[in-house]
Structure formats: C-alpha cells, structure tokens
Amino acid sequence: MPLVPSYIKNLASYKPGLRIDDIKRDKGLDRVIKLASNENSLGPAPLAIAAIESAMQKVNRYPDAFGMALRTKLAKKFDVKIENVIIGAGSEGIISNILRTFLLGDDEIVAAADSFIGFRVLANATGRSIHWVPMKNHRIDLGDIAEKINDYTKIIYIANPDNPMGTYITKEEFDKFYAHVPERVLVILDEAYFEFATNIKEYPDSMKYRYDNVITLRTFSKAYGLAGLRIGYGFSHETLISNLLKVKVPFEPSYFAQVAGCAALDDNEFMEKTIELNKNEMSKIESSIDELGVTRIPSATNFVTTFWESEEKAKSIAEKLLDEGIIVRQLNAFGWPEYIRISIGLEHENDQFIQTLASII
Ligand SMILES: Cc1ncc(COP(=O)(O)O)c(C=O)c1O
C-alpha cells in the first residue's frame, strides 16, 4: 500500500491570488493594487478591529470550542435557533468539516465544473467520485446537476452567486431543482457573496426557505473584510449541525476570529459603505470595460469577469497589468484560461486599473 493515496498524490493544490508584498519585492514596486481575491479593499470592519484590540490580553486562553457568543448572535440576527448555527475557519473550513462528517463508503458528490476552486480542491481530496457538471452560458446548470443525481449521491455543492463567473441562480430555478433532490442528499448552498446579491429580486436568499437537507454557508471574508482571520458561518437542521460540531477541529475558529465576527455583525455603517462602494464602482468599471470593447459577464458579486480572445491574450493582459503593479486573476487554474477576473477595489484603485488597461489595449 502506498503511503500517499493516489488521489492525494495527483491532487492539484489550491492556487491563491498573488500577494501584494511578494509582487512589491519581485517587481521592485512601492505601490501594488490587489484586485484578485474578492477581498474588501476598504479594510476590515472597524468594530472588528476594536474588538480584536481589546481581546489581545486574553489570547493565553483557548477560545470557546462551541463558539457560543457568535453562534448566539448569528441565530438572533437570522432568526433561527443556536442549534441551527455552525461557525468555522472560513466557509472553506466548514466545507471541509461537512465532507469529513457526512461522506461514507461509495458516496458521491455532484457540483458545477469550474466553479469555486476551493471546493474543487477539498472535494478532490476526499478521493470520492465526483460528477463535475459543465456550466451553460457561464451559469450553473441546475437542470443538468439534477440529472446527475443517482443512488450514490450524498452531497451537491452550489455557489450562489458563483465564483469565478459572478452569475447567480434564481429562486425559480432553485425551487425547480430542489423538487428533484432526494431527502438523503445534502445540498451545500455557498453564499459567500450574498450581501452583494440581496438587492436582486430573483436572487434566492436561502435563509427565507429552510429545508432539512440544505446547509447555507456564508463568510466574514468578503463584505465584512475579515478574510485574513478565517471566519465563516452556516445554517442548517440541528441534526446536521450537532454532528458537524462533533467532528470540527476543537478550537477553531480562533479567539480573534470569534470576537471580530461578533463585532462585525454590529457594524452596519461599514456594511452600508461596502455595499454602496461596490454598487457605484461596479457600474463604473462595467461601463469602462464596455467602452474598451472588452466582453464581460454580468456580475452579482464584488468582482467582474472578462473574456479575451485566447489564453495567450488573457495571460499577456494579466502580466502587463502586473508589471504596472495591478494584480488581477487570470482564471486558468479555475478552468477558464481565456478569462480574467477583476475584484472591485477602492475608487482610485479602479481608476488606475481602467487607465492602465486602456493603455495596454
Ligand atoms: C464561492 C466562495 N465560497 C467560499 C469562499 C471562501 O470563503 P472563506 O474565506 O470564508 O473560506 C470563496 C472565496 O473566494 C468563494 O468565492
């Protein structure tokens, strides 16, 4: 028996966006703009920073293993019981926990192909059989996903809105799909970008219709600006949550992550500022991209994905932007080599991006 299972040996590891400090060093630049990982360029929610500062003297103690304070607050905010709430080291931490908790024997997974790369890595690491269902018109095809359900299907993963395409599935599409899902199948609805999508009438806020076999995942990494802390949360039936709590890494998320999450939930001012900035800057970037004659996919998130005539062209555009100190994401690792994803940054960062892109083109 080999020491390393073949599905781990052959696993393509997660490829994160480039880091600002690495690019400054490599390119000898003083100023680098990162528009590559859909983070919040406004910084962390100020109330979260204050909470971390006052929590510093307590990090000699282990955090609450059951995250009661944050789970209680989330339960109250979203009008569910604490038994319906899970927290984890980012939504990816919860996804990893779900896969470890519920997959058994010949269980299989169904998910959209070339959707969120973090899920792909975690799913492939399980060594299970996975049906990757191609997207249609840059959208997750729930009809085809429903058709792939078989006797072995245990988990279906849907990112809504999707990353990296920024498209969303509608309430009507979800309802139609859900009618085909057997009760024994767990549906993971990853709503990492839901704060940016809630203004869309057809977007299904999954908290509004709870099903016993659906788990909704959300995160503090995007709109709340806490990506570096690793804190995410989820809602589901109490039986699923109680089993997830048995399997979770005992002291995750960290103490800072838990106190920052609690404080961030109160920071309505920061949230409003974030949503407002994203709305205004998204429409500015979209019209500038259109004026440049570049094809883009309509987005319900805090990023916009563009399409180029070839992989070489996309690579060269991303490299030229990088030479000018602007990090964007060519989507080859996601399975979309002719595409470049641009996260919405601050006003002056987006202006710089548009100007630089225009001069490159
Ligand atoms: C669809 C989706 N889900 C989850 C995540 C990861 O979130 P977290 O930082 O909470 O693990 C991302 C991050 O890019 C994402 O795009």
mmCIF file of N, CA and C in Angstrom, residues 107-112 119-133 155:
data_model
loop_
_atom_site.group_PDB
_atom_site.id
_atom_site.type_symbol
_atom_site.label_atom_id
_atom_site.label_comp_id
_atom_site.label_asym_id
_atom_site.label_seq_id
_atom_site.Cartn_x
_atom_site.Cartn_y
_atom_site.Cartn_z
ATOM 1 N N ASP A 107 -20.222 6.983 -1.340
ATOM 2 C CA ASP A 107 -20.933 8.247 -1.554
ATOM 3 C C ASP A 107 -20.264 9.088 -2.644
ATOM 4 N N GLU A 108 -21.098 9.785 -3.404
ATOM 5 C CA GLU A 108 -20.584 10.628 -4.487
ATOM 6 C C GLU A 108 -20.996 12.087 -4.297
ATOM 7 N N ILE A 109 -20.301 12.936 -5.048
ATOM 8 C CA ILE A 109 -20.547 14.385 -4.984
ATOM 9 C C ILE A 109 -20.950 14.861 -6.372
ATOM 10 N N VAL A 110 -21.862 15.818 -6.441
ATOM 11 C CA VAL A 110 -22.191 16.467 -7.721
ATOM 12 C C VAL A 110 -21.995 17.975 -7.539
ATOM 13 N N ALA A 111 -21.309 18.590 -8.493
ATOM 14 C CA ALA A 111 -21.080 20.043 -8.402
ATOM 15 C C ALA A 111 -20.818 20.588 -9.796
ATOM 16 N N ALA A 112 -20.941 21.900 -9.941
ATOM 17 C CA ALA A 112 -20.653 22.523 -11.234
ATOM 18 C C ALA A 112 -19.145 22.472 -11.502
ATOM 19 N N PHE A 119 -13.625 24.654 -3.328
ATOM 20 C CA PHE A 119 -14.435 23.446 -3.170
ATOM 21 C C PHE A 119 -13.823 22.300 -3.977
ATOM 22 N N ARG A 120 -13.351 22.628 -5.199
ATOM 23 C CA ARG A 120 -12.800 21.564 -6.048
ATOM 24 C C ARG A 120 -11.646 20.845 -5.335
ATOM 25 N N VAL A 121 -10.754 21.632 -4.721
ATOM 26 C CA VAL A 121 -9.599 21.032 -4.047
ATOM 27 C C VAL A 121 -10.063 20.150 -2.878
ATOM 28 N N LEU A 122 -10.973 20.680 -2.066
ATOM 29 C CA LEU A 122 -11.435 19.915 -0.899
ATOM 30 C C LEU A 122 -12.182 18.650 -1.324
ATOM 31 N N ALA A 123 -12.987 18.769 -2.385
ATOM 32 C CA ALA A 123 -13.756 17.612 -2.855
ATOM 33 C C ALA A 123 -12.820 16.548 -3.428
ATOM 34 N N ASN A 124 -11.859 16.975 -4.255
ATOM 35 C CA ASN A 124 -10.918 16.006 -4.833
ATOM 36 C C ASN A 124 -10.107 15.311 -3.734
ATOM 37 N N ALA A 125 -9.834 16.032 -2.647
ATOM 38 C CA ALA A 125 -9.041 15.446 -1.562
ATOM 39 C C ALA A 125 -9.796 14.345 -0.817
ATOM 40 N N THR A 126 -11.105 14.237 -1.041
ATOM 41 C CA THR A 126 -11.854 13.167 -0.370
ATOM 42 C C THR A 126 -11.649 11.813 -1.061
ATOM 43 N N GLY A 127 -11.166 11.863 -2.310
ATOM 44 C CA GLY A 127 -10.966 10.614 -3.055
ATOM 45 C C GLY A 127 -12.266 9.995 -3.547
ATOM 46 N N ARG A 128 -13.388 10.704 -3.389
ATOM 47 C CA ARG A 128 -14.692 10.156 -3.815
ATOM 48 C C ARG A 128 -14.915 10.437 -5.294
ATOM 49 N N SER A 129 -15.911 9.767 -5.810
ATOM 50 C CA SER A 129 -16.289 10.003 -7.194
ATOM 51 C C SER A 129 -17.094 11.312 -7.252
ATOM 52 N N ILE A 130 -16.714 12.167 -8.188
ATOM 53 C CA ILE A 130 -17.377 13.476 -8.281
ATOM 54 C C ILE A 130 -17.871 13.703 -9.705
ATOM 55 N N HIS A 131 -19.118 14.115 -9.845
ATOM 56 C CA HIS A 131 -19.645 14.481 -11.169
ATOM 57 C C HIS A 131 -19.515 15.982 -11.309
ATOM 58 N N TRP A 132 -18.620 16.417 -12.171
ATOM 59 C CA TRP A 132 -18.445 17.847 -12.428
ATOM 60 C C TRP A 132 -19.326 18.198 -13.621
ATOM 61 N N VAL A 133 -20.325 18.997 -13.404
ATOM 62 C CA VAL A 133 -21.325 19.292 -14.442
ATOM 63 C C VAL A 133 -21.000 20.631 -15.117
ATOM 64 N N ILE A 155 -23.720 14.497 -1.653
ATOM 65 C CA ILE A 155 -23.577 15.945 -1.492
ATOM 66 C C ILE A 155 -23.649 16.647 -2.847
#
